[in-house]
Amino acid sequence: MRQVTIVLLNGPQDADVVHHQEVYMARGKGGASAAARAAAGAPTRTSAPGAMAAAAGVQVFEEARTEAESMTPLQVAELPRIPLSQIAPHPLNPEHRHIDAEELQALAADIKRRGLLTPILVASRDKVVSYDADLDTQIPKSAQVVLADGHRRWGAAQLAGVEDVPYLLREDLADPSIAAEVFLASNIHHQRLTPIEEAQGYVRLQRYRKVKQSELGALVGVSQPRVSKTLKLLELPAVVQTAVSAGTVSPHAARELLTVPADTREQTYLAAIESLTGADDLDRPARVADALRAAVNAARRTVEEAKAADKARQALAENSIPEIDPDAVFGSEEWQHQLRDSELDEVRNAGELAGAVVQSTGRVVYYSTPPAPRYRVAEDTEPAQTGAVDADPTNSDIPMEYDEPGTTTVGEGKTNTHIPMEYDTPEPGAAAEESGEYSNGISVAPVQPAADQPIAPAEAPAAAIEIALRAGEEAHHGRVEAMRRIVADHNQSTLLDVLADAVLATEWIDVDLGQQLASGLGHDVSPTAVEHLLLEGRRVDVHRTALAAALAALEAEAARSTYAADGTWPIVIQRHVQRLAALGHYRLTPFDEARLDTTHRGADR
């Protein structure tokens, strides 16, 4: 049995109904009484003339469809017939592109046996084009009429091999505003449209009916949020729209691209597709969605870092601090001139500040003209062990070394939020123990600088240690920024993976250091604070705090200075670092690559 969908519309009736009653009466098909009943039962609210006419037109369309379906075989046999070659599908009805031959086989077999028992409704090509000249290029010139109703019967008739079919010529159904609404409503509820076709249908309907976007949902019987989200798809590049139509990318995943600048969306999508390595990845929407999410995160990170770098340069210019090339200024001794945050005020007040470097992430690194204060040790003075890297100073009016992107702290009384690494850094001027190791356990001999770091002089192994530690510190800073992004915008899968790894890493992690780092991320993980969240039932905040605590615990281990010298991270720590990169929030550095076991890379994927 063929399913018939009737779109019920409540709307005022006007003079057009009277006109259509006369048309029905002239044809003698009993349509006048049906139209009269519809007019009598319609509500009498005030509406714009255009809306009234369109609503009445849709009502008449349904009346015409009902009339055709109620005709007897004898009445159908008396109707004129038209060759299939002279019929064109309506260009506003995408259904004809999705007619499944296999699905229509039963109807085609019935048409072969008994003929077409329900006539198709058509309007002349010239009449349709008279409403909208743009449709002229979409309707074949050879066609005499355009389908108003009966696209599936038209498709089945072609499969049946018949030459002509019975029809009713209804010029009053040629108005595209009627077709746009009827086709869209019917196809949406039968799920015959791709998301892009649905979006295009809303655009056409809004154009023809002259209604606000907020009224579209009511016209076709769907929620307004669905309309808004679907229309957003038309803001995507053509290549992405094609992928959505093909089902390669889900609409939800595609809309992630709307969070990056318009001029980078196509490039971001192509980067995501190129990152897929599996032979069948493009046939797995979940894999494509993951790759697209990572590419979007990477694009957003790039935008954030560029803004942070611009802001840092502006702050330097306002404070008359030049940007320099440390290698060109200091050569192989560049590492001795890089300042720690705790040294910055001393050097600046002494007028010994040589300049600064703004890194691509927006981080600012300062240099002094003479060696940094920690290297100016008198020959008869025993150099002190520094322990952990000093915390950020307060009351600084120039951007600090560890400012997070977009939040350069400039002005009186402001404090940075950097969390110091657990670096037990030896002073390079200090003599090594007789065992060949520094007091923090770092062995000098095996240390190799990262690929992008300057090579230390052979006679100065302390430089190699300092360079390795600095490379680790740089990497740690980038990972902390990635962690901030993940905590701010995470999904359930990421939360579960991180929590699982943190539990499994209890043998390695230091809870106290993790709590300190989590506080730097803006989340208080003290027992009192956590109990308060649980008592208030703030599940979202509980999840964010748990994620921050777990990430911080893993990162505290990754940032240990012992890894700066030699060896690889434990597998669970490698998974932590790889995850930050896989999600698109972080770019692996040579320091990271040297501490990842190549036999386990990608295991987290």
Coordinates of C-alpha atoms in Angstrom, one line a residue, residues 88-93 124-141 143 146-147 173-180 183 204 207-208:
A88 CA 10.0 17.0 -15.8
P89 CA 10.5 16.6 -12.1
H90 CA 10.0 19.7 -10.1
P91 CA 13.4 21.4 -9.5
L92 CA 12.3 22.3 -5.9
N93 CA 11.7 18.7 -5.0
S124 CA 2.8 23.8 -17.5
R125 CA 6.5 24.6 -17.8
D126 CA 5.7 28.1 -18.9
K127 CA 3.5 28.8 -16.0
V128 CA 6.0 27.6 -13.4
V129 CA 8.8 29.6 -15.0
S130 CA 6.5 32.7 -15.1
Y131 CA 6.7 32.7 -11.3
D132 CA 10.5 32.4 -11.1
A133 CA 12.7 32.9 -14.1
D134 CA 15.6 31.2 -12.3
L135 CA 13.8 27.9 -12.7
D136 CA 14.0 28.1 -16.5
T137 CA 17.6 26.7 -16.5
Q138 CA 16.6 23.9 -14.1
I139 CA 13.7 22.5 -16.2
P140 CA 14.6 20.7 -19.5
K141 CA 13.4 22.6 -22.5
A143 CA 9.4 19.2 -21.1
V146 CA 6.4 20.0 -14.5
L147 CA 5.3 17.6 -11.7
L173 CA -0.2 24.7 -8.3
A174 CA 2.6 26.3 -10.4
D175 CA 3.4 28.8 -7.6
P176 CA 6.9 27.9 -6.3
S177 CA 6.0 29.2 -2.8
I178 CA 3.4 26.3 -2.6
A179 CA 5.8 23.7 -4.0
A180 CA 8.7 24.8 -1.7
F183 CA 8.0 19.4 -0.8
R204 CA 14.0 28.6 -0.7
R207 CA 12.7 33.4 -0.1
Y208 CA 9.3 32.5 -1.5

